[in-house]
Short mmCIF file of N, CA and C and ligand atoms in Angstrom, two decimals:
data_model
loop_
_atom_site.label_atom_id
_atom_site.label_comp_id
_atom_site.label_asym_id
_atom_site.label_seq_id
_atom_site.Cartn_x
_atom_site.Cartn_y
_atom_site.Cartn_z
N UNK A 1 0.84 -1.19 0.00
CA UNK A 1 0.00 0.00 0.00
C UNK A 1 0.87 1.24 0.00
N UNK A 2 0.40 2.36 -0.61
CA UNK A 2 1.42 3.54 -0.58
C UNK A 2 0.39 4.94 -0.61
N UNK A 3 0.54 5.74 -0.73
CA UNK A 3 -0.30 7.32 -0.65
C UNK A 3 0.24 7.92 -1.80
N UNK A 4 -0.46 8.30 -2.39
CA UNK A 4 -0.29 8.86 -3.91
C UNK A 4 -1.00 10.14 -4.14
N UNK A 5 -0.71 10.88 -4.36
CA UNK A 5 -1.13 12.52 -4.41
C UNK A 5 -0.91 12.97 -5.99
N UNK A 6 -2.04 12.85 -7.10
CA UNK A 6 -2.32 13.13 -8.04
C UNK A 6 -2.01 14.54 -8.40
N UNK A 7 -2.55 15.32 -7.53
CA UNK A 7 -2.37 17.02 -8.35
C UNK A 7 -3.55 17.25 -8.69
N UNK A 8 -4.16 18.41 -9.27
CA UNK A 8 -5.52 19.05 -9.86
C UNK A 8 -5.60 17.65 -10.76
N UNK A 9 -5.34 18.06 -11.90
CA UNK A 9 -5.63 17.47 -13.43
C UNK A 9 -5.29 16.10 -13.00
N UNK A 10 -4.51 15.61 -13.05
CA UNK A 10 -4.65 14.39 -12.61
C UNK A 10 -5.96 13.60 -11.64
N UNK A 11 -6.07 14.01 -10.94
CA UNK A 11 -7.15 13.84 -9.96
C UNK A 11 -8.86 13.75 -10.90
N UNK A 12 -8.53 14.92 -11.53
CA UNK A 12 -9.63 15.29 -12.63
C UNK A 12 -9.92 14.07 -13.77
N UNK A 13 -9.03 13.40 -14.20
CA UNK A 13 -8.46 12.30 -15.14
C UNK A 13 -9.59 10.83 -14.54
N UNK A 14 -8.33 10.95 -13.00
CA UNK A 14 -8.83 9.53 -12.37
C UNK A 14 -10.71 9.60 -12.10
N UNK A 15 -10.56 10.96 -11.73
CA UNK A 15 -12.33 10.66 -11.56
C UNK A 15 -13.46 10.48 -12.43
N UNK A 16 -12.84 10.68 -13.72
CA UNK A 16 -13.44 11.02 -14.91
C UNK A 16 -13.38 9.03 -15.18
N UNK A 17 -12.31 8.53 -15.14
CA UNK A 17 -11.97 6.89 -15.46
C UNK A 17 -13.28 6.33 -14.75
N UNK A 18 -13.69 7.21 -13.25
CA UNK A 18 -14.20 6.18 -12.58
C UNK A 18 -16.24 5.95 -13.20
N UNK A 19 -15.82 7.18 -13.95
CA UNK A 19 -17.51 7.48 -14.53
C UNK A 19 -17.58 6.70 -16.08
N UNK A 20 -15.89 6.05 -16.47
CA UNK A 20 -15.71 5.40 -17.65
C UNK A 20 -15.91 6.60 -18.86
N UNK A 21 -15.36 7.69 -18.30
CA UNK A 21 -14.93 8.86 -19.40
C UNK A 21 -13.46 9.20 -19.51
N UNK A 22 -12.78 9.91 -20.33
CA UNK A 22 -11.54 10.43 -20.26
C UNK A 22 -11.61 11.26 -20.70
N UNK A 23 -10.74 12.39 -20.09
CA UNK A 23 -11.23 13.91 -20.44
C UNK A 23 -9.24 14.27 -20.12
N UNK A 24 -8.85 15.39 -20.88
CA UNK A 24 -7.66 15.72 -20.85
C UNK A 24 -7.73 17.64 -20.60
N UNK A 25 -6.39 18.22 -20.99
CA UNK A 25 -6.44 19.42 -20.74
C UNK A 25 -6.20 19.99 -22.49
N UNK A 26 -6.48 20.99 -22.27
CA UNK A 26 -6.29 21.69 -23.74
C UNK A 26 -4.83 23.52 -23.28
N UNK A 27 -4.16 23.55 -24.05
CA UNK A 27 -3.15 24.27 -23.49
C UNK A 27 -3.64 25.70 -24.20
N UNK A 28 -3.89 26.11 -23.58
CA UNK A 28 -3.99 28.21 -24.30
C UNK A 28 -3.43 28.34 -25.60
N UNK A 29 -2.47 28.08 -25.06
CA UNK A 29 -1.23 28.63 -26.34
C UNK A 29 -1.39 27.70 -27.83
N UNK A 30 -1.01 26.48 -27.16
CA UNK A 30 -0.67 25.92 -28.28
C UNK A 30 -2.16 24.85 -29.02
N UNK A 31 -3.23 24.99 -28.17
CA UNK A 31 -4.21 24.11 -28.25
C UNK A 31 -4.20 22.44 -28.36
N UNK A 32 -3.07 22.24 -27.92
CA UNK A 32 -2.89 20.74 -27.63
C UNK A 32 -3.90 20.46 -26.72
N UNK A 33 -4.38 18.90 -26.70
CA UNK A 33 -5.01 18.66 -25.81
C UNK A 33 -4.05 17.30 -25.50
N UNK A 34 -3.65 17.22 -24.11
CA UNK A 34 -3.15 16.46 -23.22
C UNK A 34 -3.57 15.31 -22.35
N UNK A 35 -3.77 14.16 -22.87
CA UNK A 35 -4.30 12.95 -21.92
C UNK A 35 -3.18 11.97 -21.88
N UNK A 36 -3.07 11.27 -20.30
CA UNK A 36 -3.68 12.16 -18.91
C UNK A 36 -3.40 13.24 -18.98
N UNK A 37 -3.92 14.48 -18.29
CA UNK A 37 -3.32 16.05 -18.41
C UNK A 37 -2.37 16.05 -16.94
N UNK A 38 -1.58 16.69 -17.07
CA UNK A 38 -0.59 16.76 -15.92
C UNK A 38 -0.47 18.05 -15.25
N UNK A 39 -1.74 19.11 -15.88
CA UNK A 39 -1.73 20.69 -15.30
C UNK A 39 -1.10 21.56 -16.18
N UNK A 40 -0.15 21.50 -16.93
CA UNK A 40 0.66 22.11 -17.87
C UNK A 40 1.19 21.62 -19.45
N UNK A 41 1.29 22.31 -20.08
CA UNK A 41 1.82 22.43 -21.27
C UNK A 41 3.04 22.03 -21.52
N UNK A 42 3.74 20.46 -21.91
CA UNK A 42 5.57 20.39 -21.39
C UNK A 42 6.19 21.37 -22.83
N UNK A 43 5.18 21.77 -24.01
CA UNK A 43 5.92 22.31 -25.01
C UNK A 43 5.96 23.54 -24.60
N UNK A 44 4.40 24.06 -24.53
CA UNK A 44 5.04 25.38 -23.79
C UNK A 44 5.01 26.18 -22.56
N UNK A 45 5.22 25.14 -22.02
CA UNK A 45 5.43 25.94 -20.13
C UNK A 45 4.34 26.57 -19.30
N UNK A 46 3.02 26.47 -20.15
CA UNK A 46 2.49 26.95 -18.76
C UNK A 46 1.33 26.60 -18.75
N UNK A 47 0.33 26.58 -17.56
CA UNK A 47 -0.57 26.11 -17.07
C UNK A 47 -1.99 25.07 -18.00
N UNK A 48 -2.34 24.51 -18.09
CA UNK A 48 -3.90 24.04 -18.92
C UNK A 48 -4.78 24.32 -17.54
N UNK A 49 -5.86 24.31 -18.25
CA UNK A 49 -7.10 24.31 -17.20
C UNK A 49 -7.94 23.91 -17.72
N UNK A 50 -8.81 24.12 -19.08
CA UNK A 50 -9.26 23.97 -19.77
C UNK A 50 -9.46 22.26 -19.98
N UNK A 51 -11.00 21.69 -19.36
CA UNK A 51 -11.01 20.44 -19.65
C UNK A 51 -12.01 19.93 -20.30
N UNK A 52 -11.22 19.04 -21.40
CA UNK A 52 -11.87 18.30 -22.57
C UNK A 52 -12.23 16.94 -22.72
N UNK A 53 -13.25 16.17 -22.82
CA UNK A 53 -13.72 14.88 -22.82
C UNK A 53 -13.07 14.47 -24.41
N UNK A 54 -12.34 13.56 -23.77
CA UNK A 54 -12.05 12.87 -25.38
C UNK A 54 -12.86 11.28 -25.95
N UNK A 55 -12.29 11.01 -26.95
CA UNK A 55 -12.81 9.46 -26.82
C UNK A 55 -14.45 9.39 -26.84
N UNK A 56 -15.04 8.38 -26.70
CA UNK A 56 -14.37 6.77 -26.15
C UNK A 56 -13.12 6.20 -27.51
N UNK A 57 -13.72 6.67 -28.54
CA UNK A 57 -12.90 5.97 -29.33
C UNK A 57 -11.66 6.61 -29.50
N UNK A 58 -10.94 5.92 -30.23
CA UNK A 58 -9.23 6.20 -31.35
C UNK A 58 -9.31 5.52 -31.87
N UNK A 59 -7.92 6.04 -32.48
CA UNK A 59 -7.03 5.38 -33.51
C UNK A 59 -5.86 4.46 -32.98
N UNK A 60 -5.53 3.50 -33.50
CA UNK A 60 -4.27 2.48 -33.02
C UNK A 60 -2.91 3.53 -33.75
N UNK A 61 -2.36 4.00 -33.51
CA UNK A 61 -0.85 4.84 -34.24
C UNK A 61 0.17 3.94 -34.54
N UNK A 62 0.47 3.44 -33.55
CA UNK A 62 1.80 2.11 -33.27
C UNK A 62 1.01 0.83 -32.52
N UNK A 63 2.13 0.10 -32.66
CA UNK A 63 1.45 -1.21 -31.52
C UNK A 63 2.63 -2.09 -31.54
N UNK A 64 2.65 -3.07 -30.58
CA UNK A 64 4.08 -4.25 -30.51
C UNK A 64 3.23 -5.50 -30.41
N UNK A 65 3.92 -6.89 -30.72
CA UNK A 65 3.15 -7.69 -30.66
C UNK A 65 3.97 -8.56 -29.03
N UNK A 66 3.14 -8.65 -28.07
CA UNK A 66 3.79 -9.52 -27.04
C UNK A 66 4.11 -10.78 -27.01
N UNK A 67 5.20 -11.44 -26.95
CA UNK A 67 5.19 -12.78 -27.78
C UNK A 67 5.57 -13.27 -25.73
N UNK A 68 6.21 -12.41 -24.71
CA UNK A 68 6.68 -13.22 -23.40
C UNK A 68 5.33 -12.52 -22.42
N UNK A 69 5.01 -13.99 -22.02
CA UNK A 69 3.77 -13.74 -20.64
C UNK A 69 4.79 -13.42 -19.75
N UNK A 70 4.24 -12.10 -19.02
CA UNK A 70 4.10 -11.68 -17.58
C UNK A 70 3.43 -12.50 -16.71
N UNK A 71 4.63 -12.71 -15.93
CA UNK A 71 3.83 -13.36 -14.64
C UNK A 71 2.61 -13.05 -14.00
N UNK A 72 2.42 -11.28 -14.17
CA UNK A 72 1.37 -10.77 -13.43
C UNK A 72 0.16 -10.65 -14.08
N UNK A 73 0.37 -10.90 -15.22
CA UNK A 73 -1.07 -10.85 -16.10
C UNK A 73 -1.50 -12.11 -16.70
N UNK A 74 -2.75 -12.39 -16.63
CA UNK A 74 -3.26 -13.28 -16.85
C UNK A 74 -4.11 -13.37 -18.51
N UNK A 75 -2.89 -12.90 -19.32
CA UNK A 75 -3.45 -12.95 -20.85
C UNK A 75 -2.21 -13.47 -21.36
N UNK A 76 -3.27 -14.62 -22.60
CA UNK A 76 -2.72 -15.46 -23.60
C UNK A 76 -1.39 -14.87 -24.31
N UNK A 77 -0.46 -15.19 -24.35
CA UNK A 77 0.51 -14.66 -25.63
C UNK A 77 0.25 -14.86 -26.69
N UNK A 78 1.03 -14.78 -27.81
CA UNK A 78 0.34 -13.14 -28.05
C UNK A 78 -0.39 -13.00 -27.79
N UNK A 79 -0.23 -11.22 -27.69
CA UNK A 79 -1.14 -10.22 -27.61
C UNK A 79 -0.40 -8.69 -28.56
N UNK A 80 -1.63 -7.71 -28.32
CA UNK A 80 -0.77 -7.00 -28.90
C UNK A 80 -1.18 -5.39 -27.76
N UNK A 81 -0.24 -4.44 -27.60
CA UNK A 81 -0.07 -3.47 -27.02
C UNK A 81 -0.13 -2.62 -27.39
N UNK A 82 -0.94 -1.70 -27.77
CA UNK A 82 -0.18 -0.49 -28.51
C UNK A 82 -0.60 1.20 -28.22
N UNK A 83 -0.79 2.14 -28.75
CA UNK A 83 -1.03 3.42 -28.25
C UNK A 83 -1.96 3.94 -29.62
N UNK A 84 -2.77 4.71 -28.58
CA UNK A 84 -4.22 5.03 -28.84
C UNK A 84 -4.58 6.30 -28.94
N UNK A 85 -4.86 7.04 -30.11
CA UNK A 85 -5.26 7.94 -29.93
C UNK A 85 -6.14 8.68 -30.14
N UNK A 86 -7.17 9.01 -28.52
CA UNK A 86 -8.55 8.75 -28.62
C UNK A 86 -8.92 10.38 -29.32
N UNK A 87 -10.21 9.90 -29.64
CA UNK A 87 -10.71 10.99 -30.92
C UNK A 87 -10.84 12.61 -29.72
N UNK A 88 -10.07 13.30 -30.02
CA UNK A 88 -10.17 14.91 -29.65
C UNK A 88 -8.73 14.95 -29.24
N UNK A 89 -8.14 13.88 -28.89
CA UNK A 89 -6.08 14.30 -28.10
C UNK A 89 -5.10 14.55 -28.78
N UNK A 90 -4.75 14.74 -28.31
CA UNK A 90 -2.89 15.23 -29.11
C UNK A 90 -2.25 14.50 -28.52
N UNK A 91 -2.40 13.47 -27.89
CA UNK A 91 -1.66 12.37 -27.61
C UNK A 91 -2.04 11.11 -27.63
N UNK A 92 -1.33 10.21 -27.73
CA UNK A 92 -1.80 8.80 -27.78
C UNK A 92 -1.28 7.94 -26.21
N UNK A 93 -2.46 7.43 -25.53
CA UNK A 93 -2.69 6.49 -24.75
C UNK A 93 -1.70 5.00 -24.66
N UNK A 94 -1.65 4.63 -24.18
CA UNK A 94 -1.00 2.53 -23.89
C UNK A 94 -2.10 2.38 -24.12
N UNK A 95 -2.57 1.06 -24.59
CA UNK A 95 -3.73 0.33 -23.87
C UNK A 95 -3.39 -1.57 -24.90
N UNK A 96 -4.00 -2.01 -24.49
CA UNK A 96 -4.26 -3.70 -24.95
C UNK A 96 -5.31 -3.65 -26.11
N UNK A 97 -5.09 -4.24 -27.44
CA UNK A 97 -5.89 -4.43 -27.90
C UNK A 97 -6.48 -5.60 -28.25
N UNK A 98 -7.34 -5.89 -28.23
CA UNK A 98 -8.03 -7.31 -28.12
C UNK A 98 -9.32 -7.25 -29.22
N UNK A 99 -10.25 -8.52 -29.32
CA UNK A 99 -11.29 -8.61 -30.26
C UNK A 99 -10.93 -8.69 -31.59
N UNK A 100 -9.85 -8.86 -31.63
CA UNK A 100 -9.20 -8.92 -33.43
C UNK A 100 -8.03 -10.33 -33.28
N UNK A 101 -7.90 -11.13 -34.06
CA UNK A 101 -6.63 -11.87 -33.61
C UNK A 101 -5.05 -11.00 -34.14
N UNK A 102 -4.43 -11.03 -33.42
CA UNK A 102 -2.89 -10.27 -33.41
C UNK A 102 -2.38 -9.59 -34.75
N UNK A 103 -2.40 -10.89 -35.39
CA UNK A 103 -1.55 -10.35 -36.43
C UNK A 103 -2.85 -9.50 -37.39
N UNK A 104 -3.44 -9.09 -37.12
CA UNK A 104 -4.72 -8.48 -37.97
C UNK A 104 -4.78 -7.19 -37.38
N UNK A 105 -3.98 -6.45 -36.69
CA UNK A 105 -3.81 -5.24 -35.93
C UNK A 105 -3.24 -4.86 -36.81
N UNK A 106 -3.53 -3.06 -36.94
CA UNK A 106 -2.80 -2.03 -37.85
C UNK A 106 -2.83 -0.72 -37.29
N UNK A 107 -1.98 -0.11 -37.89
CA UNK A 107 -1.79 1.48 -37.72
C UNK A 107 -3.01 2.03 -38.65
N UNK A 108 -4.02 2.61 -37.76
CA UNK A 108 -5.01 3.56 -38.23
C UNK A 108 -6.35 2.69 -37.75
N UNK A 109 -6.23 1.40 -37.19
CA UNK A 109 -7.15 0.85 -36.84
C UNK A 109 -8.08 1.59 -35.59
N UNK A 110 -9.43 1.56 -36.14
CA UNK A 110 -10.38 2.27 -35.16
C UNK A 110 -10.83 1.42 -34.13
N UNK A 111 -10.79 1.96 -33.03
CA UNK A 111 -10.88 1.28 -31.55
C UNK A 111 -11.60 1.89 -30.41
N UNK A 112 -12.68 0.86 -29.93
CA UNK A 112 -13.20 1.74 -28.61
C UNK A 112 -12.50 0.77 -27.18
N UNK A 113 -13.15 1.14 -26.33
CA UNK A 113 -12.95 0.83 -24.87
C UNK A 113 -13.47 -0.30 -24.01
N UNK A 114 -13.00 -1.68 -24.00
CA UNK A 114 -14.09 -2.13 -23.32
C UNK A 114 -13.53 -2.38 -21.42
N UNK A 115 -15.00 -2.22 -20.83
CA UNK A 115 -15.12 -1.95 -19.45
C UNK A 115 -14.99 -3.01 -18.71
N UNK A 116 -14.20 -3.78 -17.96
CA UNK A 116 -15.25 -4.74 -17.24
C UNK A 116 -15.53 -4.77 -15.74
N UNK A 117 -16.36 -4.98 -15.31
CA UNK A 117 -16.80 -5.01 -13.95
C UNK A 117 -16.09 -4.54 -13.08
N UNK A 118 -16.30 -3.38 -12.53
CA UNK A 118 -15.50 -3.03 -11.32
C UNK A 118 -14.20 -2.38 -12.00
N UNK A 119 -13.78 -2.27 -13.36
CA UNK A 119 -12.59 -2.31 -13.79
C UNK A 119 -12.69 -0.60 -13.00
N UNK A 120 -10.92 -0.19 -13.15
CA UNK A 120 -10.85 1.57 -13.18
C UNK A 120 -10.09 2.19 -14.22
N UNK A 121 -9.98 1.22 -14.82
CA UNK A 121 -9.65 1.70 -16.40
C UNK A 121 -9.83 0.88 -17.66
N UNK A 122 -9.96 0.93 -18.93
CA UNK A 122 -10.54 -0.06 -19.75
C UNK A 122 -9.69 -1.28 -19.82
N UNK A 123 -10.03 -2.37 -20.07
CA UNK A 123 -9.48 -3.98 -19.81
C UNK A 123 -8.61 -3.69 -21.13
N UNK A 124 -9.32 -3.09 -22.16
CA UNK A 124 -8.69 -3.42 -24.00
C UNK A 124 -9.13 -2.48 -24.77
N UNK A 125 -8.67 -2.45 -26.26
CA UNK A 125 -9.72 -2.12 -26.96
C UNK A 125 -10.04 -2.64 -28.01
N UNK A 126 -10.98 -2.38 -28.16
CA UNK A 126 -11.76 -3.71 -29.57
C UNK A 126 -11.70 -2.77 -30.77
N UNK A 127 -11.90 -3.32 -32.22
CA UNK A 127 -12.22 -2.52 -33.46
C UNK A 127 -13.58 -2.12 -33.20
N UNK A 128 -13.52 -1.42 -33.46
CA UNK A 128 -15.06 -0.81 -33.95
C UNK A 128 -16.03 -1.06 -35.30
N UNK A 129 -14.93 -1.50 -36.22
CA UNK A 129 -15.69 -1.86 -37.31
C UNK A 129 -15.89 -0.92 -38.34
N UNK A 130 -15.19 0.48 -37.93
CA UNK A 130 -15.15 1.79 -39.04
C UNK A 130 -14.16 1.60 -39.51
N UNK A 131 -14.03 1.75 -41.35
CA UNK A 131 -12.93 2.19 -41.65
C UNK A 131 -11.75 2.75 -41.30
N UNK A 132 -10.49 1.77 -41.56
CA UNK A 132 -9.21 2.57 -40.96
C UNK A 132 -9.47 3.94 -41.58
N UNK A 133 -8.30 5.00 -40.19
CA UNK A 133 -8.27 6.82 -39.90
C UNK A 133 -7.09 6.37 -40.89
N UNK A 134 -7.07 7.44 -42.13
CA UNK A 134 -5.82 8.12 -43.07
C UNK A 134 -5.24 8.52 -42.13
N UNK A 135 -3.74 7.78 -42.68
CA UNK A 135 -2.35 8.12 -42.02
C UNK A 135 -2.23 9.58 -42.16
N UNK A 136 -2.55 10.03 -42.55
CA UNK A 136 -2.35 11.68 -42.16
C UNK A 136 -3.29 12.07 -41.14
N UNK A 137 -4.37 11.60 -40.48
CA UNK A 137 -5.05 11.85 -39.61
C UNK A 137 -4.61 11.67 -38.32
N UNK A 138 -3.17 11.03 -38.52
CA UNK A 138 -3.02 10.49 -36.83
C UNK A 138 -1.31 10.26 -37.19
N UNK A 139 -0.75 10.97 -38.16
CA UNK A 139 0.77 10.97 -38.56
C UNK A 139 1.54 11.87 -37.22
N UNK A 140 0.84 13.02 -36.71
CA UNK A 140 1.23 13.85 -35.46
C UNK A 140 1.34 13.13 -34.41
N UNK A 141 0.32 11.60 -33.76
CA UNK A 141 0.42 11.30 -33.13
C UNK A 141 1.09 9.50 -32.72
N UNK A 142 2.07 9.72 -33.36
CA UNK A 142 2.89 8.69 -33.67
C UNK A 142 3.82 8.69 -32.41
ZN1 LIG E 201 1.13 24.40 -25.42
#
């Protein structure tokens, strides 16, 4: 057990997970929007406040295929891992993707969230079944 002290935006993030939303910050300056948001802008230095619901869905940008089980997790090898970037962010997410078999994962693949019981953040994400996002739609968030 340990004590963990989030900060504003952060705090804002986790509570938003617990309603099964994700919401980030948007920066003044540069209009990035930041998920998780961390309170500030790291390009340009100063404050966000400004908070934006993103998602549920994205885009897959990258992904790896897991070929060695973790002891601590209780999923099949392969799998595949990759980063997500949900519709409104300027950044892309981790998350598991699942509902597709492995090698059938791509860059631009459309993806939502799935929940499960009690979870506090999404288990995976599945295709959605929309047409892959043009690589220029999600080339920034690589
Ligand atoms: Zn900025």
């Amino acid at each position: 057990d340990y004590t963990y002290s989030p900060g504003r935006a952060p705090t804002d993030y986790i509570n938003a997970l617990a309603e099964r939303r994700t919401v980030g910050e948007r920066c003044p300056s540069c209009r990035k929007v930041y998920v998780p948001p961390r309170g500030a802008c790291p390009t340009c230095g100063i404050a966000t406040a400004e908070r934006v619901e993103v998602g549920p869905r994205g885009t897959v940008t990258t992904f790896c295929i897991v070929n060695i089980k973790a002891r601590s997790l209780d999923i099949e090898v392969p799998y595949v891992y990759g980063h997500i970037a949900l519709d409104g962010a300027d950044l892309a997410l981790h998350g598991r993707i699942g509902g597709i078999p492995y090698d059938q994962v791509r860059m631009g693949l459309r993806v939502e969230p799935v929940w499960t019981e009690g979870g506090r953040y999404p288990d995976h994400y599945r295709p959605t079944g929309e047409p892959d996002a043009d690589y220029d739609a999600y080339k920034e968030l690589i």
